[in-house]
Short mmCIF file of C-alpha atoms in Angstrom, two decimals:
data_model
loop_
_atom_site.label_atom_id
_atom_site.label_comp_id
_atom_site.label_asym_id
_atom_site.label_seq_id
_atom_site.Cartn_x
_atom_site.Cartn_y
_atom_site.Cartn_z
CA MET A 1 0.00 0.00 0.00
CA PHE A 2 1.08 3.59 -0.39
CA LEU A 3 0.39 6.81 1.46
CA ILE A 4 -0.13 10.03 -0.47
CA GLY A 5 0.81 13.40 1.02
CA GLN A 6 3.69 15.38 2.44
CA TYR A 7 4.81 15.00 6.03
CA ASP A 8 4.52 18.70 6.80
CA SER A 9 0.77 18.03 6.96
CA PRO A 10 -0.17 17.05 10.53
CA PHE A 11 -2.81 14.69 9.11
CA VAL A 12 -0.47 12.85 6.75
CA ARG A 13 2.23 12.71 9.40
CA ARG A 14 -0.21 11.31 11.94
CA VAL A 15 -1.15 8.43 9.63
CA ALA A 16 2.46 7.70 8.68
CA ILE A 17 3.54 7.58 12.33
CA ALA A 18 0.67 5.19 13.12
CA LEU A 19 1.80 2.94 10.27
CA ARG A 20 5.32 2.91 11.71
CA LEU A 21 4.11 2.27 15.26
CA TYR A 22 2.03 -0.63 13.95
CA GLY A 23 4.96 -2.00 11.98
CA LEU A 24 3.04 -1.87 8.71
CA ALA A 25 5.07 -1.48 5.51
CA PHE A 26 4.03 1.25 3.09
CA GLU A 27 5.37 3.30 0.21
CA HIS A 28 5.31 7.06 0.49
CA LYS A 29 4.16 9.32 -2.36
CA PRO A 30 5.05 12.87 -1.22
CA TRP A 31 2.58 14.55 -3.55
CA SER A 32 1.42 18.08 -2.87
CA THR A 33 -2.26 19.01 -2.97
CA PHE A 34 -1.25 22.10 -4.95
CA GLY A 35 1.57 20.99 -7.24
CA ASP A 36 0.48 17.37 -7.68
CA ALA A 37 -3.31 17.62 -7.58
CA ASP A 38 -3.67 15.83 -10.91
CA LYS A 39 -1.73 12.86 -9.54
CA ILE A 40 -3.93 12.68 -6.45
CA ALA A 41 -7.26 13.02 -8.30
CA PRO A 42 -7.46 9.42 -9.62
CA TYR A 43 -7.25 8.15 -6.03
CA ASN A 44 -9.16 10.95 -4.29
CA PRO A 45 -11.42 13.26 -6.31
CA LEU A 46 -11.25 15.79 -3.50
CA ARG A 47 -7.50 16.03 -4.21
CA ARG A 48 -6.87 15.98 -0.47
CA VAL A 49 -4.39 14.18 1.72
CA PRO A 50 -3.84 11.85 3.43
CA THR A 51 -5.00 9.18 1.02
CA LEU A 52 -3.99 5.57 1.64
CA VAL A 53 -4.15 3.24 -1.36
CA LEU A 54 -4.40 -0.42 -0.41
CA ASP A 55 -2.80 -3.31 -2.27
CA ASP A 56 -6.07 -4.11 -4.03
CA GLY A 57 -6.39 -0.51 -5.27
CA GLU A 58 -9.01 0.64 -2.78
CA ALA A 59 -8.30 4.22 -1.71
CA LEU A 60 -9.07 5.35 1.83
CA ILE A 61 -9.51 9.07 2.45
CA GLU A 62 -9.51 11.17 5.64
CA SER A 63 -7.16 10.38 8.50
CA MET A 64 -9.82 9.04 10.89
CA ILE A 65 -11.13 6.57 8.30
CA ILE A 66 -7.59 5.44 7.51
CA LEU A 67 -6.72 4.98 11.17
CA ASP A 68 -9.95 3.06 11.80
CA TYR A 69 -8.92 0.66 9.04
CA LEU A 70 -5.42 0.30 10.49
CA ASP A 71 -6.86 -0.43 13.94
CA GLU A 72 -9.02 -3.16 12.44
CA LEU A 73 -6.04 -4.53 10.53
CA VAL A 74 -3.77 -4.91 13.57
CA GLY A 75 -6.50 -6.14 15.92
CA GLU A 76 -8.00 -5.01 19.20
CA ALA A 77 -5.01 -5.96 21.35
CA LYS A 78 -2.65 -3.71 19.39
CA ALA A 79 -5.02 -0.93 18.34
CA MET A 80 -4.15 2.53 19.65
CA LEU A 81 -7.75 3.35 20.51
CA PRO A 82 -10.09 1.64 22.99
CA ARG A 83 -12.71 -0.53 21.29
CA GLY A 84 -15.72 1.04 22.96
CA GLY A 85 -17.20 2.78 25.97
CA ALA A 86 -16.50 6.07 27.71
CA GLU A 87 -12.74 5.71 27.31
CA ARG A 88 -13.08 5.43 23.54
CA ARG A 89 -15.35 8.48 23.41
CA ARG A 90 -12.90 10.47 25.52
CA HIS A 91 -10.01 9.65 23.20
CA LEU A 92 -12.08 10.35 20.10
CA ARG A 93 -12.93 13.75 21.57
CA ILE A 94 -9.23 14.56 21.96
CA CYS A 95 -8.62 13.37 18.40
CA ALA A 96 -11.49 15.54 17.14
CA LEU A 97 -10.18 18.60 18.96
CA ALA A 98 -6.70 18.00 17.57
CA SER A 99 -8.07 17.55 14.05
CA GLY A 100 -10.14 20.70 14.35
CA LEU A 101 -7.10 22.60 15.58
CA GLY A 102 -5.15 21.30 12.59
CA ASP A 103 -7.90 22.39 10.20
CA LYS A 104 -7.92 25.91 11.62
CA ALA A 105 -4.13 26.17 11.69
CA VAL A 106 -3.98 25.11 8.03
CA SER A 107 -6.78 27.51 7.06
CA LEU A 108 -5.02 30.38 8.80
CA LEU A 109 -1.77 29.53 7.05
CA TYR A 110 -3.48 29.49 3.65
CA GLU A 111 -5.12 32.82 4.44
CA ARG A 112 -1.69 34.31 5.08
CA VAL A 113 0.21 32.88 2.13
CA LEU A 114 -2.48 32.67 -0.58
CA ARG A 115 -4.44 35.91 -0.16
CA LYS A 116 -2.91 39.28 -0.94
CA GLU A 117 -5.32 40.97 1.44
CA GLN A 118 -6.23 38.91 4.47
CA LEU A 119 -9.81 38.91 5.69
CA ALA A 120 -9.51 40.25 9.24
CA LEU A 121 -12.75 38.66 10.46
CA TRP A 122 -11.66 35.20 9.28
CA VAL A 123 -8.17 35.59 10.75
CA GLU A 124 -9.58 36.65 14.12
CA ARG A 125 -12.04 33.76 14.11
CA CYS A 126 -9.35 31.18 13.33
CA GLN A 127 -7.03 32.61 15.95
CA ALA A 128 -9.81 32.51 18.57
CA GLN A 129 -10.66 28.91 17.70
CA ILE A 130 -7.00 27.86 17.83
CA GLY A 131 -6.50 29.58 21.19
CA ASP A 132 -9.63 28.06 22.71
CA VAL A 133 -8.77 24.53 21.56
CA LEU A 134 -5.22 24.86 22.87
CA LYS A 135 -6.59 25.88 26.27
CA VAL A 136 -8.91 22.86 26.39
CA LEU A 137 -6.20 20.43 25.27
CA GLU A 138 -3.78 21.90 27.80
CA ALA A 139 -6.31 21.40 30.60
CA GLU A 140 -7.09 17.85 29.45
CA ARG A 141 -3.43 16.87 29.18
CA ALA A 142 -2.60 18.40 32.55
CA LYS A 143 -5.12 16.01 34.17
CA VAL A 144 -3.32 12.96 32.82
CA THR A 145 -0.61 11.69 35.16
CA THR A 146 0.56 8.84 32.91
CA PRO A 147 3.05 9.25 30.02
CA TYR A 148 0.25 9.02 27.44
CA TRP A 149 -3.52 9.41 27.33
CA LEU A 150 -3.83 5.61 27.27
CA GLY A 151 -1.47 5.18 30.19
CA ASP A 152 1.99 3.81 29.43
CA ARG A 153 1.03 3.03 25.83
CA ILE A 154 0.88 5.63 23.08
CA GLY A 155 -2.48 6.11 21.37
CA HIS A 156 -4.00 7.99 18.46
CA ALA A 157 -4.86 10.96 20.68
CA ASP A 158 -1.19 11.34 21.63
CA VAL A 159 -0.02 11.22 18.02
CA ALA A 160 -2.72 13.60 16.80
CA VAL A 161 -1.96 16.20 19.46
CA ALA A 162 1.81 16.01 19.02
CA CYS A 163 1.56 16.37 15.24
CA VAL A 164 -0.79 19.33 15.37
CA VAL A 165 1.25 21.06 18.08
CA ARG A 166 4.34 20.84 15.88
CA PHE A 167 2.46 22.20 12.88
CA THR A 168 0.92 25.06 14.88
CA ARG A 169 4.28 26.04 16.36
CA GLU A 170 5.90 26.10 12.93
CA ALA A 171 3.06 27.79 11.07
CA HIS A 172 1.98 30.25 13.79
CA PRO A 173 4.71 30.58 16.42
CA GLN A 174 2.99 33.63 17.88
CA LEU A 175 -0.02 31.48 18.80
CA PHE A 176 1.83 28.81 20.75
CA ASP A 177 3.76 29.96 23.81
CA ALA A 178 5.18 26.93 25.62
CA SER A 179 4.96 28.77 28.94
CA ARG A 180 1.18 29.06 28.46
CA TYR A 181 0.80 25.42 27.44
CA PRO A 182 3.42 23.51 29.48
CA ALA A 183 1.54 20.19 29.51
CA LEU A 184 1.13 20.25 25.73
CA ALA A 185 4.74 21.30 25.21
CA ALA A 186 5.96 18.44 27.42
CA HIS A 187 3.64 16.00 25.66
CA ALA A 188 4.93 17.04 22.24
CA GLU A 189 8.54 16.80 23.40
CA ARG A 190 7.98 13.26 24.73
CA CYS A 191 6.41 12.12 21.47
CA GLU A 192 8.90 13.86 19.21
CA ALA A 193 11.72 11.99 20.96
CA LEU A 194 10.34 8.66 19.71
CA ALA A 195 11.96 7.08 16.65
CA PRO A 196 8.86 7.14 14.37
CA PHE A 197 8.38 10.86 15.02
CA GLN A 198 12.03 11.59 14.26
CA GLU A 199 11.85 9.54 11.06
CA ILE A 200 8.49 10.85 9.84
CA VAL A 201 9.04 14.59 9.75
CA GLN A 202 9.38 17.39 7.22
CA PRO A 203 9.98 21.11 7.67
CA LEU A 204 6.91 23.18 6.85
CA GLU A 205 6.79 24.20 3.19
CA PRO A 206 3.71 26.43 2.70
CA PRO A 207 2.26 26.82 -0.78
CA LYS A 208 3.17 30.00 -2.60
CA GLY A 209 0.47 32.35 -3.69
#
């Protein structure tokens, strides 16, 4: 199977790291949604990443759908998300907040680099949403006394948060002050020290308007 997308995307990086943590072999196609849209279109008409193309040609789109498939593939004992119940819902909530933060951070980046005149109302809204989500994630992470949200074992929530924190810090350094978010900063540092995170990484390369 092969994974489409560049690793400066927190969504693509999240999937690639999960593949590594699961020990699943894959080929990487570092295609850009801007420069390589025509290459992506046959696999994903939305021309979005990540897209995971399976050995039989089936293409999975959206990171949560891809990760759900990977969890099923490796089995319940190894899956990085609880199978059901309140614990699963709690972790899915963290994943959803991280994904939403990533969406807003990407939107704000595009607003800056692709529009000659930024729309102030949109910028302010994105910044408010990013700030509010960071506050909630900081409070949630500060409650957790174990190394990861799942205890001693890394889970999808951990990967999602770490990837989006890195992206936000690189894309909008003025919006992430480690002194304001010490639990998130420590969480990101712990994850980034792991081998899959150090292997699956790419400096941010924003599109040019």
